[in-house]
mmCIF file of N, CA and C in Angstrom:
data_model
loop_
_atom_site.group_PDB
_atom_site.id
_atom_site.type_symbol
_atom_site.label_atom_id
_atom_site.label_comp_id
_atom_site.label_asym_id
_atom_site.label_seq_id
_atom_site.Cartn_x
_atom_site.Cartn_y
_atom_site.Cartn_z
ATOM 1 N N MET A 1 -13.064 -72.699 12.416
ATOM 2 C CA MET A 1 -11.796 -72.281 12.970
ATOM 3 C C MET A 1 -10.898 -71.780 11.839
ATOM 4 N N LEU A 2 -10.372 -70.602 11.983
ATOM 5 C CA LEU A 2 -9.474 -70.057 10.971
ATOM 6 C C LEU A 2 -8.085 -70.638 11.196
ATOM 7 N N THR A 3 -7.513 -71.202 10.155
ATOM 8 C CA THR A 3 -6.247 -71.890 10.309
ATOM 9 C C THR A 3 -5.079 -71.131 9.729
ATOM 10 N N SER A 4 -5.328 -70.036 9.055
ATOM 11 C CA SER A 4 -4.240 -69.343 8.404
ATOM 12 C C SER A 4 -4.514 -67.847 8.337
ATOM 13 N N CYS A 5 -3.479 -67.098 8.071
ATOM 14 C CA CYS A 5 -3.586 -65.639 8.035
ATOM 15 C C CYS A 5 -4.203 -65.108 6.749
ATOM 16 N N LEU A 6 -4.101 -65.826 5.636
ATOM 17 C CA LEU A 6 -4.544 -65.276 4.349
ATOM 18 C C LEU A 6 -6.027 -64.909 4.384
ATOM 19 N N TRP A 7 -6.908 -65.854 4.680
ATOM 20 C CA TRP A 7 -8.345 -65.571 4.744
ATOM 21 C C TRP A 7 -8.627 -64.516 5.807
ATOM 22 N N ALA A 8 -8.089 -64.715 7.010
ATOM 23 C CA ALA A 8 -8.376 -63.811 8.119
ATOM 24 C C ALA A 8 -7.918 -62.386 7.827
ATOM 25 N N THR A 9 -6.791 -62.227 7.181
ATOM 26 C CA THR A 9 -6.273 -60.903 6.878
ATOM 27 C C THR A 9 -7.150 -60.196 5.845
ATOM 28 N N VAL A 10 -7.604 -60.922 4.853
ATOM 29 C CA VAL A 10 -8.390 -60.307 3.791
ATOM 30 C C VAL A 10 -9.862 -60.156 4.184
ATOM 31 N N PHE A 11 -10.419 -61.138 4.854
ATOM 32 C CA PHE A 11 -11.868 -61.175 5.059
ATOM 33 C C PHE A 11 -12.323 -61.137 6.510
ATOM 34 N N GLY A 12 -11.407 -61.197 7.469
ATOM 35 C CA GLY A 12 -11.798 -61.153 8.871
ATOM 36 C C GLY A 12 -12.290 -62.494 9.373
ATOM 37 N N ALA A 13 -13.156 -62.463 10.371
ATOM 38 C CA ALA A 13 -13.598 -63.691 11.040
ATOM 39 C C ALA A 13 -14.796 -64.357 10.371
ATOM 40 N N ARG A 14 -15.332 -63.793 9.321
ATOM 41 C CA ARG A 14 -16.496 -64.384 8.659
ATOM 42 C C ARG A 14 -16.121 -65.675 7.961
ATOM 43 N N ARG A 15 -17.059 -66.608 7.869
ATOM 44 C CA ARG A 15 -16.821 -67.886 7.199
ATOM 45 C C ARG A 15 -17.318 -67.863 5.760
ATOM 46 N N CYS A 16 -17.861 -66.739 5.348
ATOM 47 C CA CYS A 16 -18.374 -66.599 3.998
ATOM 48 C C CYS A 16 -18.112 -65.172 3.543
ATOM 49 N N ALA A 17 -17.775 -64.975 2.289
ATOM 50 C CA ALA A 17 -17.473 -63.631 1.805
ATOM 51 C C ALA A 17 -17.731 -63.526 0.310
ATOM 52 N N CYS A 18 -17.803 -62.310 -0.151
ATOM 53 C CA CYS A 18 -17.856 -62.039 -1.581
ATOM 54 C C CYS A 18 -16.449 -61.618 -1.992
ATOM 55 N N LEU A 19 -15.925 -62.191 -3.065
ATOM 56 C CA LEU A 19 -14.556 -61.943 -3.488
ATOM 57 C C LEU A 19 -14.526 -61.211 -4.821
ATOM 58 N N GLU A 20 -13.505 -60.385 -4.971
ATOM 59 C CA GLU A 20 -13.300 -59.680 -6.233
ATOM 60 C C GLU A 20 -11.848 -59.864 -6.656
ATOM 61 N N PHE A 21 -11.644 -60.314 -7.883
ATOM 62 C CA PHE A 21 -10.311 -60.442 -8.469
ATOM 63 C C PHE A 21 -10.059 -59.200 -9.301
ATOM 64 N N THR A 22 -8.898 -58.575 -9.152
ATOM 65 C CA THR A 22 -8.573 -57.409 -9.966
ATOM 66 C C THR A 22 -7.168 -57.555 -10.529
ATOM 67 N N GLY A 23 -6.964 -56.918 -11.676
ATOM 68 C CA GLY A 23 -5.670 -56.960 -12.339
ATOM 69 C C GLY A 23 -4.659 -56.070 -11.653
ATOM 70 N N PRO A 24 -3.456 -55.998 -12.200
ATOM 71 C CA PRO A 24 -2.375 -55.195 -11.609
ATOM 72 C C PRO A 24 -2.809 -53.752 -11.367
ATOM 73 N N GLY A 25 -2.574 -53.274 -10.159
ATOM 74 C CA GLY A 25 -2.926 -51.911 -9.810
ATOM 75 C C GLY A 25 -4.412 -51.676 -9.642
ATOM 76 N N GLY A 26 -5.209 -52.751 -9.733
ATOM 77 C CA GLY A 26 -6.651 -52.624 -9.577
ATOM 78 C C GLY A 26 -7.326 -51.927 -10.743
ATOM 79 N N THR A 27 -6.634 -51.803 -11.866
ATOM 80 C CA THR A 27 -7.177 -51.046 -12.993
ATOM 81 C C THR A 27 -7.986 -51.896 -13.957
ATOM 82 N N VAL A 28 -7.778 -53.192 -13.948
ATOM 83 C CA VAL A 28 -8.461 -54.070 -14.893
ATOM 84 C C VAL A 28 -9.776 -54.544 -14.275
ATOM 85 N N PRO A 29 -10.904 -54.401 -14.990
ATOM 86 C CA PRO A 29 -12.156 -54.921 -14.448
ATOM 87 C C PRO A 29 -12.005 -56.402 -14.148
ATOM 88 N N GLY A 30 -12.489 -56.812 -12.994
ATOM 89 C CA GLY A 30 -12.244 -58.181 -12.559
ATOM 90 C C GLY A 30 -13.466 -59.071 -12.538
ATOM 91 N N VAL A 31 -13.325 -60.142 -11.797
ATOM 92 C CA VAL A 31 -14.350 -61.156 -11.638
ATOM 93 C C VAL A 31 -14.801 -61.110 -10.187
ATOM 94 N N THR A 32 -16.108 -61.164 -9.938
ATOM 95 C CA THR A 32 -16.634 -61.168 -8.583
ATOM 96 C C THR A 32 -17.375 -62.472 -8.330
ATOM 97 N N LEU A 33 -17.128 -63.081 -7.181
ATOM 98 C CA LEU A 33 -17.840 -64.278 -6.758
ATOM 99 C C LEU A 33 -18.579 -63.957 -5.475
ATOM 100 N N LYS A 34 -19.882 -64.183 -5.455
ATOM 101 C CA LYS A 34 -20.686 -63.930 -4.262
ATOM 102 C C LYS A 34 -20.894 -65.232 -3.507
ATOM 103 N N GLY A 35 -20.625 -65.204 -2.205
ATOM 104 C CA GLY A 35 -20.889 -66.366 -1.361
ATOM 105 C C GLY A 35 -19.820 -67.428 -1.418
ATOM 106 N N VAL A 36 -18.563 -67.052 -1.232
ATOM 107 C CA VAL A 36 -17.469 -68.023 -1.161
ATOM 108 C C VAL A 36 -17.336 -68.456 0.291
ATOM 109 N N ARG A 37 -17.297 -69.752 0.522
ATOM 110 C CA ARG A 37 -17.249 -70.310 1.870
ATOM 111 C C ARG A 37 -15.837 -70.748 2.219
ATOM 112 N N LEU A 38 -15.440 -70.538 3.459
ATOM 113 C CA LEU A 38 -14.136 -70.973 3.957
ATOM 114 C C LEU A 38 -14.204 -72.431 4.391
ATOM 115 N N ALA A 39 -13.254 -73.235 3.918
ATOM 116 C CA ALA A 39 -13.056 -74.599 4.401
ATOM 117 C C ALA A 39 -11.707 -74.584 5.110
ATOM 118 N N GLY A 40 -11.714 -74.280 6.397
ATOM 119 C CA GLY A 40 -10.477 -74.078 7.137
ATOM 120 C C GLY A 40 -9.997 -75.269 7.934
ATOM 121 N N SER A 41 -10.878 -76.238 8.213
ATOM 122 C CA SER A 41 -10.451 -77.408 8.977
ATOM 123 C C SER A 41 -10.087 -78.541 8.020
ATOM 124 N N ALA A 42 -9.320 -79.498 8.503
ATOM 125 C CA ALA A 42 -8.905 -80.632 7.664
ATOM 126 C C ALA A 42 -10.109 -81.398 7.114
ATOM 127 N N PRO A 43 -11.123 -81.734 7.924
ATOM 128 C CA PRO A 43 -12.286 -82.438 7.363
ATOM 129 C C PRO A 43 -13.040 -81.615 6.315
ATOM 130 N N GLU A 44 -13.153 -80.301 6.531
ATOM 131 C CA GLU A 44 -13.828 -79.449 5.549
ATOM 132 C C GLU A 44 -13.056 -79.415 4.231
ATOM 133 N N ARG A 45 -11.736 -79.325 4.318
ATOM 134 C CA ARG A 45 -10.913 -79.287 3.097
ATOM 135 C C ARG A 45 -10.968 -80.621 2.376
ATOM 136 N N LEU A 46 -10.915 -81.724 3.108
ATOM 137 C CA LEU A 46 -10.960 -83.050 2.490
ATOM 138 C C LEU A 46 -12.290 -83.280 1.772
ATOM 139 N N ALA A 47 -13.376 -82.956 2.430
ATOM 140 C CA ALA A 47 -14.704 -83.196 1.849
ATOM 141 C C ALA A 47 -15.000 -82.249 0.700
ATOM 142 N N GLY A 48 -14.688 -80.958 0.874
ATOM 143 C CA GLY A 48 -14.926 -79.989 -0.192
ATOM 144 C C GLY A 48 -16.307 -80.139 -0.794
ATOM 145 N N TRP A 49 -16.357 -80.328 -2.111
ATOM 146 C CA TRP A 49 -17.621 -80.499 -2.820
ATOM 147 C C TRP A 49 -17.843 -81.947 -3.260
ATOM 148 N N MET A 50 -17.171 -82.897 -2.615
ATOM 149 C CA MET A 50 -17.345 -84.303 -2.984
ATOM 150 C C MET A 50 -18.812 -84.715 -2.832
ATOM 151 N N PHE A 51 -19.250 -85.585 -3.706
ATOM 152 C CA PHE A 51 -20.569 -86.215 -3.690
ATOM 153 C C PHE A 51 -21.731 -85.258 -3.975
ATOM 154 N N ARG A 52 -21.464 -84.002 -4.246
ATOM 155 C CA ARG A 52 -22.547 -83.052 -4.528
ATOM 156 C C ARG A 52 -22.853 -83.041 -6.017
ATOM 157 N N ARG A 53 -24.118 -82.890 -6.335
ATOM 158 C CA ARG A 53 -24.513 -82.763 -7.738
ATOM 159 C C ARG A 53 -24.211 -81.359 -8.236
ATOM 160 N N VAL A 54 -24.436 -80.381 -7.389
ATOM 161 C CA VAL A 54 -24.077 -78.988 -7.682
ATOM 162 C C VAL A 54 -23.498 -78.383 -6.408
ATOM 163 N N PRO A 55 -22.571 -77.443 -6.529
ATOM 164 C CA PRO A 55 -22.002 -76.829 -5.333
ATOM 165 C C PRO A 55 -23.046 -75.986 -4.609
ATOM 166 N N GLY A 56 -22.904 -75.883 -3.288
ATOM 167 C CA GLY A 56 -23.850 -75.108 -2.500
ATOM 168 C C GLY A 56 -23.533 -73.622 -2.479
ATOM 169 N N THR A 57 -22.331 -73.233 -2.889
ATOM 170 C CA THR A 57 -21.920 -71.836 -2.879
ATOM 171 C C THR A 57 -21.189 -71.525 -4.177
ATOM 172 N N ALA A 58 -20.877 -70.246 -4.389
ATOM 173 C CA ALA A 58 -20.169 -69.832 -5.600
ATOM 174 C C ALA A 58 -18.736 -70.330 -5.616
ATOM 175 N N GLY A 59 -18.167 -70.516 -4.427
ATOM 176 C CA GLY A 59 -16.788 -70.955 -4.350
ATOM 177 C C GLY A 59 -16.465 -71.527 -2.984
ATOM 178 N N LEU A 60 -15.353 -72.211 -2.920
ATOM 179 C CA LEU A 60 -14.881 -72.806 -1.680
ATOM 180 C C LEU A 60 -13.416 -72.425 -1.533
ATOM 181 N N TRP A 61 -13.073 -71.732 -0.433
ATOM 182 C CA TRP A 61 -11.705 -71.290 -0.151
ATOM 183 C C TRP A 61 -11.079 -72.349 0.734
ATOM 184 N N LEU A 62 -10.075 -73.061 0.227
ATOM 185 C CA LEU A 62 -9.393 -74.126 0.963
ATOM 186 C C LEU A 62 -8.073 -73.587 1.491
ATOM 187 N N GLU A 63 -7.917 -73.590 2.829
ATOM 188 C CA GLU A 63 -6.703 -73.022 3.415
ATOM 189 C C GLU A 63 -6.397 -73.679 4.747
ATOM 190 N N PRO A 64 -5.151 -74.074 5.001
ATOM 191 C CA PRO A 64 -4.014 -74.056 4.083
ATOM 192 C C PRO A 64 -4.181 -75.142 3.031
ATOM 193 N N CYS A 65 -3.693 -74.878 1.829
ATOM 194 C CA CYS A 65 -3.866 -75.836 0.741
ATOM 195 C C CYS A 65 -2.946 -75.498 -0.429
ATOM 196 N N ALA A 66 -2.309 -76.516 -0.997
ATOM 197 C CA ALA A 66 -1.481 -76.342 -2.182
ATOM 198 C C ALA A 66 -1.793 -77.412 -3.230
ATOM 199 N N SER A 67 -2.724 -78.321 -2.898
ATOM 200 C CA SER A 67 -3.069 -79.410 -3.797
ATOM 201 C C SER A 67 -4.555 -79.733 -3.638
ATOM 202 N N VAL A 68 -5.228 -79.980 -4.756
ATOM 203 C CA VAL A 68 -6.664 -80.257 -4.737
ATOM 204 C C VAL A 68 -6.937 -81.532 -5.521
ATOM 205 N N HIS A 69 -7.829 -82.370 -4.974
ATOM 206 C CA HIS A 69 -8.292 -83.532 -5.733
ATOM 207 C C HIS A 69 -9.759 -83.312 -6.091
ATOM 208 N N THR A 70 -10.179 -83.913 -7.181
ATOM 209 C CA THR A 70 -11.581 -83.823 -7.580
ATOM 210 C C THR A 70 -12.225 -85.208 -7.572
ATOM 211 N N TRP A 71 -11.759 -86.066 -6.687
ATOM 212 C CA TRP A 71 -12.338 -87.399 -6.560
ATOM 213 C C TRP A 71 -13.769 -87.291 -6.090
ATOM 214 N N TRP A 72 -14.620 -88.124 -6.614
ATOM 215 C CA TRP A 72 -16.033 -88.207 -6.265
ATOM 216 C C TRP A 72 -16.806 -86.927 -6.553
ATOM 217 N N MET A 73 -16.234 -86.041 -7.344
ATOM 218 C CA MET A 73 -16.983 -84.843 -7.739
ATOM 219 C C MET A 73 -17.755 -85.155 -9.012
ATOM 220 N N ARG A 74 -18.846 -84.464 -9.210
ATOM 221 C CA ARG A 74 -19.720 -84.746 -10.343
ATOM 222 C C ARG A 74 -19.744 -83.629 -11.369
ATOM 223 N N PHE A 75 -18.841 -82.656 -11.220
ATOM 224 C CA PHE A 75 -18.815 -81.525 -12.141
ATOM 225 C C PHE A 75 -17.395 -80.983 -12.221
ATOM 226 N N GLU A 76 -17.118 -80.224 -13.281
ATOM 227 C CA GLU A 76 -15.803 -79.597 -13.447
ATOM 228 C C GLU A 76 -15.696 -78.367 -12.563
ATOM 229 N N VAL A 77 -14.451 -78.031 -12.177
ATOM 230 C CA VAL A 77 -14.208 -76.838 -11.363
ATOM 231 C C VAL A 77 -13.056 -76.026 -11.941
ATOM 232 N N ASP A 78 -13.042 -74.740 -11.611
ATOM 233 C CA ASP A 78 -11.894 -73.870 -11.858
ATOM 234 C C ASP A 78 -11.162 -73.727 -10.529
ATOM 235 N N LEU A 79 -9.836 -73.661 -10.577
ATOM 236 C CA LEU A 79 -9.023 -73.534 -9.367
ATOM 237 C C LEU A 79 -8.090 -72.342 -9.489
ATOM 238 N N ALA A 80 -8.075 -71.503 -8.460
ATOM 239 C CA ALA A 80 -7.116 -70.397 -8.389
ATOM 240 C C ALA A 80 -6.220 -70.651 -7.188
ATOM 241 N N PHE A 81 -4.930 -70.865 -7.438
ATOM 242 C CA PHE A 81 -3.950 -71.079 -6.371
ATOM 243 C C PHE A 81 -3.449 -69.718 -5.907
ATOM 244 N N LEU A 82 -3.484 -69.471 -4.590
ATOM 245 C CA LEU A 82 -3.238 -68.142 -4.027
ATOM 246 C C LEU A 82 -2.111 -68.130 -3.009
ATOM 247 N N ALA A 83 -1.472 -66.985 -2.874
ATOM 248 C CA ALA A 83 -0.446 -66.776 -1.845
ATOM 249 C C ALA A 83 -0.401 -65.304 -1.480
ATOM 250 N N TRP A 84 0.205 -65.010 -0.347
ATOM 251 C CA TRP A 84 0.353 -63.651 0.140
ATOM 252 C C TRP A 84 1.604 -63.060 -0.488
ATOM 253 N N ARG A 85 1.457 -62.039 -1.329
ATOM 254 C CA ARG A 85 2.587 -61.398 -2.000
ATOM 255 C C ARG A 85 2.469 -59.883 -1.881
ATOM 256 N N ASP A 86 3.503 -59.246 -1.369
ATOM 257 C CA ASP A 86 3.530 -57.782 -1.254
ATOM 258 C C ASP A 86 2.279 -57.227 -0.568
ATOM 259 N N GLY A 87 1.813 -57.921 0.455
ATOM 260 C CA GLY A 87 0.689 -57.425 1.245
ATOM 261 C C GLY A 87 -0.693 -57.677 0.686
ATOM 262 N N VAL A 88 -0.801 -58.475 -0.379
ATOM 263 C CA VAL A 88 -2.118 -58.792 -0.936
ATOM 264 C C VAL A 88 -2.200 -60.281 -1.276
ATOM 265 N N ALA A 89 -3.415 -60.803 -1.248
ATOM 266 C CA ALA A 89 -3.652 -62.179 -1.693
ATOM 267 C C ALA A 89 -3.541 -62.176 -3.217
ATOM 268 N N THR A 90 -2.625 -62.973 -3.745
ATOM 269 C CA THR A 90 -2.292 -62.931 -5.168
ATOM 270 C C THR A 90 -2.494 -64.286 -5.831
ATOM 271 N N VAL A 91 -2.990 -64.281 -7.056
ATOM 272 C CA VAL A 91 -3.182 -65.502 -7.838
ATOM 273 C C VAL A 91 -1.829 -65.949 -8.387
ATOM 274 N N LEU A 92 -1.413 -67.162 -8.012
ATOM 275 C CA LEU A 92 -0.162 -67.730 -8.517
ATOM 276 C C LEU A 92 -0.384 -68.514 -9.805
ATOM 277 N N HIS A 93 -1.523 -69.203 -9.878
ATOM 278 C CA HIS A 93 -1.780 -70.097 -11.010
ATOM 279 C C HIS A 93 -3.282 -70.348 -11.089
ATOM 280 N N VAL A 94 -3.810 -70.503 -12.292
ATOM 281 C CA VAL A 94 -5.221 -70.824 -12.486
ATOM 282 C C VAL A 94 -5.330 -72.087 -13.330
ATOM 283 N N GLU A 95 -6.114 -73.033 -12.869
ATOM 284 C CA GLU A 95 -6.440 -74.248 -13.638
ATOM 285 C C GLU A 95 -7.921 -74.165 -13.973
ATOM 286 N N ARG A 96 -8.248 -74.302 -15.239
ATOM 287 C CA ARG A 96 -9.638 -74.162 -15.665
ATOM 288 C C ARG A 96 -10.243 -75.505 -16.058
ATOM 289 N N ARG A 97 -11.513 -75.653 -15.726
ATOM 290 C CA ARG A 97 -12.300 -76.824 -16.111
ATOM 291 C C ARG A 97 -11.612 -78.143 -15.756
ATOM 292 N N VAL A 98 -11.236 -78.272 -14.495
ATOM 293 C CA VAL A 98 -10.614 -79.504 -14.013
ATOM 294 C C VAL A 98 -11.717 -80.550 -13.847
ATOM 295 N N ALA A 99 -11.558 -81.665 -14.538
ATOM 296 C CA ALA A 99 -12.566 -82.722 -14.542
ATOM 297 C C ALA A 99 -12.498 -83.549 -13.252
ATOM 298 N N PRO A 100 -13.575 -84.281 -12.955
ATOM 299 C CA PRO A 100 -13.542 -85.187 -11.807
ATOM 300 C C PRO A 100 -12.407 -86.211 -11.933
ATOM 301 N N TRP A 101 -11.958 -86.691 -10.788
ATOM 302 C CA TRP A 101 -10.917 -87.709 -10.665
ATOM 303 C C TRP A 101 -9.540 -87.211 -11.092
ATOM 304 N N ARG A 102 -9.231 -85.970 -10.793
ATOM 305 C CA ARG A 102 -7.915 -85.390 -11.082
ATOM 306 C C ARG A 102 -7.282 -84.877 -9.788
ATOM 307 N N VAL A 103 -5.963 -84.655 -9.828
ATOM 308 C CA VAL A 103 -5.224 -84.017 -8.734
ATOM 309 C C VAL A 103 -4.409 -82.884 -9.356
ATOM 310 N N VAL A 104 -4.513 -81.688 -8.773
ATOM 311 C CA VAL A 104 -3.801 -80.519 -9.278
ATOM 312 C C VAL A 104 -3.083 -79.858 -8.110
ATOM 313 N N SER A 105 -1.821 -79.458 -8.317
ATOM 314 C CA SER A 105 -1.021 -78.857 -7.245
ATOM 315 C C SER A 105 -0.282 -77.615 -7.726
ATOM 316 N N CYS A 106 0.059 -76.774 -6.756
ATOM 317 C CA CYS A 106 0.932 -75.627 -6.968
ATOM 318 C C CYS A 106 1.740 -75.480 -5.674
ATOM 319 N N ARG A 107 2.980 -75.867 -5.723
ATOM 320 C CA ARG A 107 3.827 -75.975 -4.536
ATOM 321 C C ARG A 107 3.868 -74.695 -3.691
ATOM 322 N N GLU A 108 3.854 -73.533 -4.324
ATOM 323 C CA GLU A 108 4.001 -72.264 -3.608
ATOM 324 C C GLU A 108 2.693 -71.756 -3.006
ATOM 325 N N ALA A 109 1.572 -72.382 -3.326
ATOM 326 C CA ALA A 109 0.266 -71.881 -2.886
ATOM 327 C C ALA A 109 0.069 -72.024 -1.380
ATOM 328 N N GLU A 110 -0.635 -71.043 -0.807
ATOM 329 C CA GLU A 110 -1.033 -71.075 0.596
ATOM 330 C C GLU A 110 -2.519 -71.402 0.724
ATOM 331 N N ALA A 111 -3.267 -71.137 -0.344
ATOM 332 C CA ALA A 111 -4.708 -71.390 -0.357
ATOM 333 C C ALA A 111 -5.143 -71.648 -1.792
ATOM 334 N N VAL A 112 -6.324 -72.263 -1.916
ATOM 335 C CA VAL A 112 -6.900 -72.514 -3.234
ATOM 336 C C VAL A 112 -8.358 -72.086 -3.205
ATOM 337 N N LEU A 113 -8.774 -71.378 -4.245
ATOM 338 C CA LEU A 113 -10.181 -71.058 -4.418
ATOM 339 C C LEU A 113 -10.726 -72.011 -5.464
ATOM 340 N N GLU A 114 -11.733 -72.777 -5.080
ATOM 341 C CA GLU A 114 -12.380 -73.743 -5.961
ATOM 342 C C GLU A 114 -13.716 -73.129 -6.375
ATOM 343 N N ALA A 115 -13.977 -73.053 -7.674
ATOM 344 C CA ALA A 115 -15.216 -72.455 -8.171
ATOM 345 C C ALA A 115 -15.781 -73.316 -9.290
ATOM 346 N N VAL A 116 -17.047 -73.142 -9.571
ATOM 347 C CA VAL A 116 -17.689 -73.863 -10.663
ATOM 348 C C VAL A 116 -16.978 -73.527 -11.966
ATOM 349 N N ALA A 117 -16.840 -74.501 -12.848
ATOM 350 C CA ALA A 117 -16.152 -74.290 -14.121
ATOM 351 C C ALA A 117 -16.735 -73.088 -14.856
ATOM 352 N N GLY A 118 -15.844 -72.211 -15.293
ATOM 353 C CA GLY A 118 -16.236 -71.015 -16.013
ATOM 354 C C GLY A 118 -16.285 -69.769 -15.143
ATOM 355 N N ALA A 119 -16.383 -69.942 -13.838
ATOM 356 C CA ALA A 119 -16.496 -68.794 -12.931
ATOM 357 C C ALA A 119 -15.227 -67.952 -12.889
ATOM 358 N N LEU A 120 -14.076 -68.568 -13.163
ATOM 359 C CA LEU A 120 -12.799 -67.855 -13.100
ATOM 360 C C LEU A 120 -12.217 -67.597 -14.487
ATOM 361 N N ASP A 121 -13.053 -67.601 -15.511
ATOM 362 C CA ASP A 121 -12.557 -67.446 -16.886
ATOM 363 C C ASP A 121 -11.720 -66.192 -17.110
ATOM 364 N N GLY A 122 -12.035 -65.089 -16.456
ATOM 365 C CA GLY A 122 -11.280 -63.863 -16.674
ATOM 366 C C GLY A 122 -10.069 -63.691 -15.784
ATOM 367 N N VAL A 123 -9.891 -64.570 -14.800
ATOM 368 C CA VAL A 123 -8.822 -64.413 -13.807
ATOM 369 C C VAL A 123 -7.475 -64.830 -14.388
ATOM 370 N N ARG A 124 -6.442 -64.054 -14.075
ATOM 371 C CA ARG A 124 -5.091 -64.315 -14.588
ATOM 372 C C ARG A 124 -4.076 -64.366 -13.458
ATOM 373 N N GLN A 125 -2.945 -65.001 -13.736
ATOM 374 C CA GLN A 125 -1.826 -65.034 -12.798
ATOM 375 C C GLN A 125 -1.396 -63.600 -12.482
ATOM 376 N N GLY A 126 -1.110 -63.342 -11.206
ATOM 377 C CA GLY A 126 -0.676 -62.020 -10.781
ATOM 378 C C GLY A 126 -1.807 -61.113 -10.321
ATOM 379 N N TRP A 127 -3.055 -61.496 -10.573
ATOM 380 C CA TRP A 127 -4.187 -60.696 -10.117
ATOM 381 C C TRP A 127 -4.314 -60.804 -8.605
ATOM 382 N N SER A 128 -4.967 -59.830 -7.995
ATOM 383 C CA SER A 128 -5.163 -59.848 -6.548
ATOM 384 C C SER A 128 -6.608 -60.209 -6.220
ATOM 385 N N VAL A 129 -6.793 -60.659 -4.965
ATOM 386 C CA VAL A 129 -8.109 -61.020 -4.463
ATOM 387 C C VAL A 129 -8.391 -60.124 -3.271
ATOM 388 N N ARG A 130 -9.588 -59.547 -3.251
ATOM 389 C CA ARG A 130 -9.959 -58.715 -2.103
ATOM 390 C C ARG A 130 -11.445 -58.908 -1.821
ATOM 391 N N LYS A 131 -11.846 -58.412 -0.667
ATOM 392 C CA LYS A 131 -13.243 -58.496 -0.286
ATOM 393 C C LYS A 131 -14.057 -57.546 -1.150
ATOM 394 N N ALA A 132 -15.142 -58.040 -1.709
ATOM 395 C CA ALA A 132 -16.027 -57.224 -2.532
ATOM 396 C C ALA A 132 -17.186 -56.722 -1.682
ATOM 397 N N PRO A 133 -17.699 -55.539 -1.984
ATOM 398 C CA PRO A 133 -18.837 -55.040 -1.219
ATOM 399 C C PRO A 133 -20.106 -55.829 -1.547
ATOM 400 N N CYS A 134 -20.674 -56.464 -0.550
ATOM 401 C CA CYS A 134 -21.958 -57.153 -0.693
ATOM 402 C C CYS A 134 -22.374 -57.664 0.678
ATOM 403 N N SER A 135 -23.569 -58.139 0.766
ATOM 404 C CA SER A 135 -24.063 -58.729 2.007
ATOM 405 C C SER A 135 -24.148 -60.230 1.804
ATOM 406 N N CYS A 136 -23.246 -60.966 2.427
ATOM 407 C CA CYS A 136 -23.229 -62.418 2.252
ATOM 408 C C CYS A 136 -24.510 -63.070 2.754
ATOM 409 N N ARG A 137 -25.194 -62.440 3.677
ATOM 410 C CA ARG A 137 -26.438 -63.037 4.173
ATOM 411 C C ARG A 137 -27.434 -63.224 3.042
ATOM 412 N N CYS A 138 -27.407 -62.326 2.074
ATOM 413 C CA CYS A 138 -28.379 -62.433 0.990
ATOM 414 C C CYS A 138 -27.891 -63.350 -0.126
ATOM 415 N N CYS A 139 -26.589 -63.634 -0.185
ATOM 416 C CA CYS A 139 -26.124 -64.422 -1.340
ATOM 417 C C CYS A 139 -25.753 -65.854 -0.973
ATOM 418 N N CYS A 140 -25.503 -66.162 0.316
ATOM 419 C CA CYS A 140 -25.156 -67.546 0.622
ATOM 420 C C CYS A 140 -25.798 -68.061 1.893
ATOM 421 N N GLY A 141 -26.180 -67.184 2.806
ATOM 422 C CA GLY A 141 -26.823 -67.606 4.032
ATOM 423 C C GLY A 141 -25.936 -68.362 4.995
ATOM 424 N N LEU A 142 -24.623 -68.338 4.785
ATOM 425 C CA LEU A 142 -23.711 -69.102 5.644
ATOM 426 C C LEU A 142 -23.064 -68.265 6.738
ATOM 427 N N CYS A 143 -23.277 -66.972 6.743
ATOM 428 C CA CYS A 143 -22.635 -66.108 7.746
ATOM 429 C C CYS A 143 -23.229 -66.327 9.122
#
């Protein structure tokens, strides 16, 4: 169930997508994540990647969300806090290599992208997120 406009506006009704981060004006080469899964319900957001040895997808889009915990996680994650700004999904803040048993928040965020540590190394505040061309069936099998 889609709970917010951000995911639905950018990616439509699919529960899995390939994402591309780009710099201001789309001129800066960005970062692409294949097979990001939507966690749109409260139980999906709460569970996230808890108790997993490795994540099942390249990323997890938590929405609505402004705070993330890494309790019971077994690996570090990168977090991109996102909001709708000037008609695009925009990165408000990036936290890198967040260790297990931490809580991280960004009050203004509408969604959070959780990725394996290092996956968001090139992403910066102010960058935009958009759907990248790819076939999610081949990269995550969750569609």
